[in-house]
XYZ file of C-alpha atoms in Angstrom:
322
model
C 64.343 -83.691 -132.816
C 61.700 -84.994 -130.358
C 60.269 -81.482 -129.878
C 60.157 -80.932 -133.643
C 58.093 -84.116 -133.979
C 55.853 -82.919 -131.103
C 55.152 -79.673 -132.972
C 54.374 -81.601 -136.162
C 51.922 -83.880 -134.333
C 50.235 -80.993 -132.501
C 49.877 -78.883 -135.638
C 48.584 -81.877 -137.575
C 45.550 -81.876 -135.301
C 44.488 -78.381 -136.470
C 43.324 -79.289 -140.022
C 41.984 -82.653 -138.762
C 39.852 -81.021 -136.057
C 38.614 -78.315 -138.449
C 37.651 -81.082 -140.883
C 35.654 -82.597 -138.004
C 33.711 -79.288 -137.753
C 35.558 -77.913 -134.705
C 35.777 -74.109 -134.569
C 39.257 -72.744 -135.273
C 39.593 -71.427 -131.709
C 38.792 -74.840 -130.215
C 41.075 -76.628 -132.689
C 43.931 -74.314 -131.742
C 43.235 -74.764 -128.032
C 43.242 -78.567 -128.284
C 46.433 -78.536 -130.387
C 48.088 -76.222 -127.852
C 47.186 -78.595 -124.993
C 48.590 -81.529 -126.997
C 51.808 -79.625 -127.673
C 52.091 -78.728 -123.987
C 51.779 -82.416 -123.046
C 54.254 -83.610 -125.679
C 56.770 -80.773 -125.339
C 58.520 -82.119 -122.241
C 58.318 -78.693 -120.609
C 57.774 -78.791 -116.790
C 54.177 -78.270 -115.646
C 55.106 -75.137 -113.659
C 56.590 -73.573 -116.808
C 53.459 -74.416 -118.792
C 51.330 -72.658 -116.167
C 53.606 -69.613 -116.468
C 53.035 -69.695 -120.233
C 49.263 -69.621 -119.658
C 49.453 -66.835 -117.082
C 51.648 -64.782 -119.452
C 48.421 -63.659 -121.152
C 47.877 -61.466 -118.107
C 51.429 -60.963 -116.804
C 53.074 -60.150 -120.161
C 52.183 -56.518 -121.064
C 52.536 -57.153 -124.819
C 50.217 -60.183 -124.724
C 47.675 -58.411 -122.513
C 47.736 -55.392 -124.833
C 47.026 -57.667 -127.808
C 44.064 -59.411 -126.171
C 42.509 -56.164 -124.900
C 42.940 -54.471 -128.296
C 41.230 -57.343 -130.105
C 38.368 -57.060 -127.621
C 38.035 -53.279 -128.122
C 38.126 -53.512 -131.937
C 35.389 -56.165 -131.815
C 33.281 -53.798 -129.692
C 33.990 -50.918 -132.100
C 32.880 -53.062 -135.041
C 29.712 -54.007 -133.195
C 28.642 -50.436 -132.429
C 29.523 -49.221 -135.935
C 27.371 -51.981 -137.396
C 24.463 -51.347 -135.017
C 24.241 -47.613 -135.695
C 24.595 -47.996 -139.466
C 27.925 -46.143 -139.678
C 29.283 -48.729 -142.133
C 26.209 -48.398 -144.367
C 26.645 -44.619 -144.476
C 30.310 -45.013 -145.463
C 29.473 -47.374 -148.327
C 26.603 -45.200 -149.558
C 28.849 -42.126 -149.517
C 31.582 -43.958 -151.412
C 29.079 -44.879 -154.114
C 28.409 -41.137 -154.562
C 32.106 -40.304 -154.889
C 33.427 -43.214 -156.960
C 32.127 -43.613 -160.496
C 33.584 -47.064 -161.219
C 31.586 -49.842 -159.553
C 34.607 -52.145 -159.729
C 36.478 -49.896 -157.317
C 33.532 -49.909 -154.912
C 33.477 -53.709 -155.206
C 37.112 -53.805 -154.027
C 36.984 -51.009 -151.435
C 33.894 -52.316 -149.586
C 35.407 -55.612 -148.311
C 38.760 -53.883 -147.712
C 36.991 -51.401 -145.447
C 35.161 -54.185 -143.603
C 38.468 -55.962 -143.074
C 39.768 -53.038 -141.027
C 37.477 -54.024 -138.145
C 37.975 -57.273 -136.249
C 34.261 -57.952 -136.269
C 32.833 -61.322 -135.285
C 31.017 -62.383 -138.443
C 32.668 -59.569 -140.383
C 32.898 -61.701 -143.510
C 29.133 -62.208 -143.341
C 28.714 -58.445 -143.141
C 30.783 -57.599 -146.210
C 29.628 -60.536 -148.356
C 26.039 -59.285 -148.929
C 27.278 -55.870 -150.097
C 29.754 -57.469 -152.500
C 27.206 -60.036 -153.699
C 24.514 -57.425 -154.320
C 26.855 -55.108 -156.214
C 28.371 -58.051 -158.101
C 24.879 -59.224 -159.050
C 24.119 -55.773 -160.487
C 27.295 -56.107 -162.575
C 26.380 -59.595 -163.796
C 29.046 -61.452 -161.804
C 28.724 -65.087 -160.799
C 28.487 -65.600 -157.021
C 31.863 -67.381 -157.083
C 33.554 -64.315 -158.614
C 31.988 -62.022 -155.998
C 33.119 -64.393 -153.241
C 36.707 -64.330 -154.502
C 36.722 -60.525 -154.684
C 35.396 -60.372 -151.122
C 38.075 -62.820 -149.938
C 41.021 -61.133 -151.664
C 40.338 -57.492 -150.805
C 38.931 -58.121 -147.338
C 42.360 -59.268 -146.128
C 44.351 -56.204 -147.196
C 43.907 -54.652 -143.745
C 45.857 -57.440 -142.029
C 49.060 -56.041 -143.571
C 48.661 -52.330 -142.925
C 46.331 -51.589 -139.996
C 48.270 -51.534 -136.715
C 45.345 -52.988 -134.771
C 44.718 -55.920 -137.125
C 45.018 -59.256 -135.317
C 48.061 -60.403 -137.309
C 50.081 -57.266 -136.544
C 48.960 -57.290 -132.904
C 50.249 -60.841 -132.497
C 53.560 -59.878 -134.118
C 53.823 -56.923 -131.724
C 53.248 -59.263 -128.783
C 55.946 -61.663 -129.991
C 58.465 -58.904 -130.770
C 57.665 -55.945 -128.470
C 60.706 -53.967 -129.632
C 59.564 -53.990 -133.259
C 58.466 -50.693 -134.790
C 55.093 -51.765 -136.151
C 54.809 -48.762 -138.483
C 58.142 -49.653 -140.094
C 56.805 -53.169 -140.643
C 53.671 -51.709 -142.240
C 55.902 -49.730 -144.607
C 57.510 -52.988 -145.776
C 54.100 -54.675 -145.977
C 52.938 -52.092 -148.518
C 54.880 -54.129 -151.087
C 52.539 -57.089 -150.509
C 49.462 -54.857 -150.450
C 50.403 -53.298 -153.799
C 50.965 -56.761 -155.298
C 47.637 -58.078 -153.975
C 45.687 -55.068 -155.257
C 47.356 -55.254 -158.668
C 46.901 -58.995 -159.119
C 43.395 -58.898 -157.636
C 42.363 -56.213 -160.105
C 43.946 -57.937 -163.113
C 42.567 -61.393 -162.271
C 39.084 -60.592 -160.997
C 38.029 -57.018 -161.862
C 39.722 -55.788 -165.034
C 37.607 -57.787 -167.496
C 34.294 -56.725 -165.955
C 32.374 -54.448 -168.294
C 30.431 -51.863 -166.323
C 28.692 -48.608 -166.958
C 30.269 -45.900 -164.848
C 28.009 -44.273 -162.311
C 26.823 -40.778 -163.055
C 28.932 -38.029 -161.556
C 27.476 -36.239 -158.565
C 27.484 -32.566 -157.731
C 28.172 -32.251 -154.011
C 31.645 -33.790 -154.162
C 33.122 -31.688 -151.340
C 30.122 -32.302 -149.132
C 30.219 -36.068 -149.686
C 33.988 -36.169 -149.225
C 33.647 -34.357 -145.902
C 30.896 -36.788 -144.914
C 33.169 -39.721 -145.741
C 36.021 -38.259 -143.668
C 33.683 -37.739 -140.717
C 32.020 -41.154 -140.794
C 35.299 -43.045 -141.264
C 36.817 -41.205 -138.277
C 36.123 -44.094 -135.852
C 38.522 -46.193 -137.944
C 41.489 -43.815 -138.002
C 41.116 -41.567 -134.946
C 42.600 -44.242 -132.631
C 45.700 -44.413 -134.855
C 46.151 -40.642 -134.691
C 45.809 -40.674 -130.892
C 48.312 -43.547 -130.689
C 50.862 -41.689 -132.834
C 50.534 -38.543 -130.707
C 50.333 -40.059 -127.222
C 51.939 -43.536 -127.737
C 49.154 -44.948 -125.559
C 48.204 -48.603 -126.189
C 45.560 -49.196 -128.841
C 43.074 -50.671 -126.386
C 43.009 -47.217 -124.726
C 43.052 -45.085 -127.889
C 40.180 -47.172 -129.277
C 38.025 -45.518 -126.615
C 38.392 -42.388 -128.760
C 37.017 -44.329 -131.746
C 34.048 -45.567 -129.725
C 33.467 -41.977 -128.561
C 33.339 -40.888 -132.218
C 30.655 -43.501 -132.899
C 28.694 -42.113 -129.945
C 28.921 -38.590 -131.401
C 27.826 -39.791 -134.855
C 25.023 -42.090 -133.630
C 21.517 -41.325 -132.368
C 22.825 -42.317 -128.906
C 19.804 -44.529 -128.141
C 20.823 -47.316 -125.761
C 24.489 -46.724 -126.545
C 25.870 -48.294 -123.361
C 23.633 -51.330 -123.870
C 24.927 -51.718 -127.451
C 28.562 -51.468 -126.272
C 27.997 -54.171 -123.655
C 26.048 -56.278 -126.180
C 28.970 -56.124 -128.635
C 31.003 -58.067 -126.091
C 29.229 -61.327 -126.934
C 29.992 -65.011 -127.492
C 31.608 -64.374 -130.880
C 33.872 -61.743 -129.352
C 34.924 -64.201 -126.640
C 35.730 -66.807 -129.297
C 37.888 -64.260 -131.136
C 39.716 -63.414 -127.897
C 40.169 -67.136 -127.144
C 41.753 -67.646 -130.573
C 44.272 -64.844 -130.085
C 45.023 -65.856 -126.479
C 45.617 -69.466 -127.562
C 48.053 -68.346 -130.275
C 49.985 -66.300 -127.703
C 50.136 -69.260 -125.281
C 51.260 -71.486 -128.158
C 53.988 -68.961 -128.897
C 55.198 -69.060 -125.286
C 55.334 -72.864 -125.307
C 57.379 -72.908 -128.512
C 59.774 -70.286 -127.132
C 60.475 -72.570 -124.148
C 61.289 -75.584 -126.338
C 65.087 -75.435 -126.095
C 65.614 -78.537 -128.192
C 63.714 -77.034 -131.102
C 65.746 -73.825 -130.993
C 68.923 -75.909 -130.940
C 67.898 -77.386 -134.290
C 67.001 -73.954 -135.676
C 70.333 -72.510 -134.564
C 72.176 -75.389 -136.207
C 70.339 -74.772 -139.491
C 71.086 -71.038 -139.339
C 74.768 -71.655 -138.519
C 75.094 -74.039 -141.451
C 73.436 -71.561 -143.805
C 74.959 -68.345 -142.427
C 77.388 -68.048 -145.356
C 74.447 -67.838 -147.729
C 71.743 -65.273 -147.092
C 69.610 -66.909 -149.785
C 69.683 -70.250 -147.944
C 68.687 -68.540 -144.690
C 65.845 -66.662 -146.378
C 64.704 -69.860 -148.109
C 64.590 -71.612 -144.725
C 62.396 -68.882 -143.216
C 60.234 -68.785 -146.350
C 59.581 -72.539 -146.331
C 58.975 -72.782 -142.572
C 56.596 -69.789 -142.611
C 54.722 -71.213 -145.601
C 54.323 -74.645 -143.994
C 52.966 -73.214 -140.725
C 50.727 -70.765 -142.597
C 49.421 -73.502 -144.872
C 48.453 -75.639 -141.864
């Protein structure tokens, strides 16, 4: 029970610190330190938890992949690849509402520092053309931007899950997640897009040419997945193929400098956030008293699958809400 209270106290600091204008990464780091102090775990074990970021292959893979995706997002932004993709989509899709949804969803694929700031202007500008209030455009950006976290194997959420459960088939999980994605798209369209009256864009002639252009310029996003499926190499290695595609598609001016420049302060903050979550996970896994309580709850509810599922639903919601 003491360790359960320790977790509650440590997690309580997260919303408090964010309210005090601390960055999420710093709030998580402070809460993790507090949990480490209150957990009752020996100091040597805590140091092992910290070093697991480097010694645990799954954790190291997660951190390196986040770093590489941030770099990929930086070079794609610098060389205007994202702008080309959006412009090409506008030539292929007649309904502006679909473009309004697809644009933030596409941005969400890349773990880009400041990615929300990148997609918001596109959504705001298009929403303004359609007569939408800024609040409506902001909601559309928020809803559709987070679709990628369920289905892209190198999204931060799925990378963390892979690190926690290395034996999990991530593509099988994505298959299950499609249920949530379908629900989000459906509800998002009904609630925020369906009632918008728009004039459909004029059809264009060079459909095949524009479609081929879209396939080519989106290749940095999906080529790493194809390489991973074929070779089973870690994503932080296959993402080199994606960066190579950007090099081929770009004007190549100062490319190495841009790659190095993409590894900036914001990227480090993103890496710190993920690393802190993984350390927090290790600390929790070493809290034997907490797992004793969880096992007791599961044993009591094992005769009812609904009770067990309700327990996981409530606990996940509470932690997610914090």
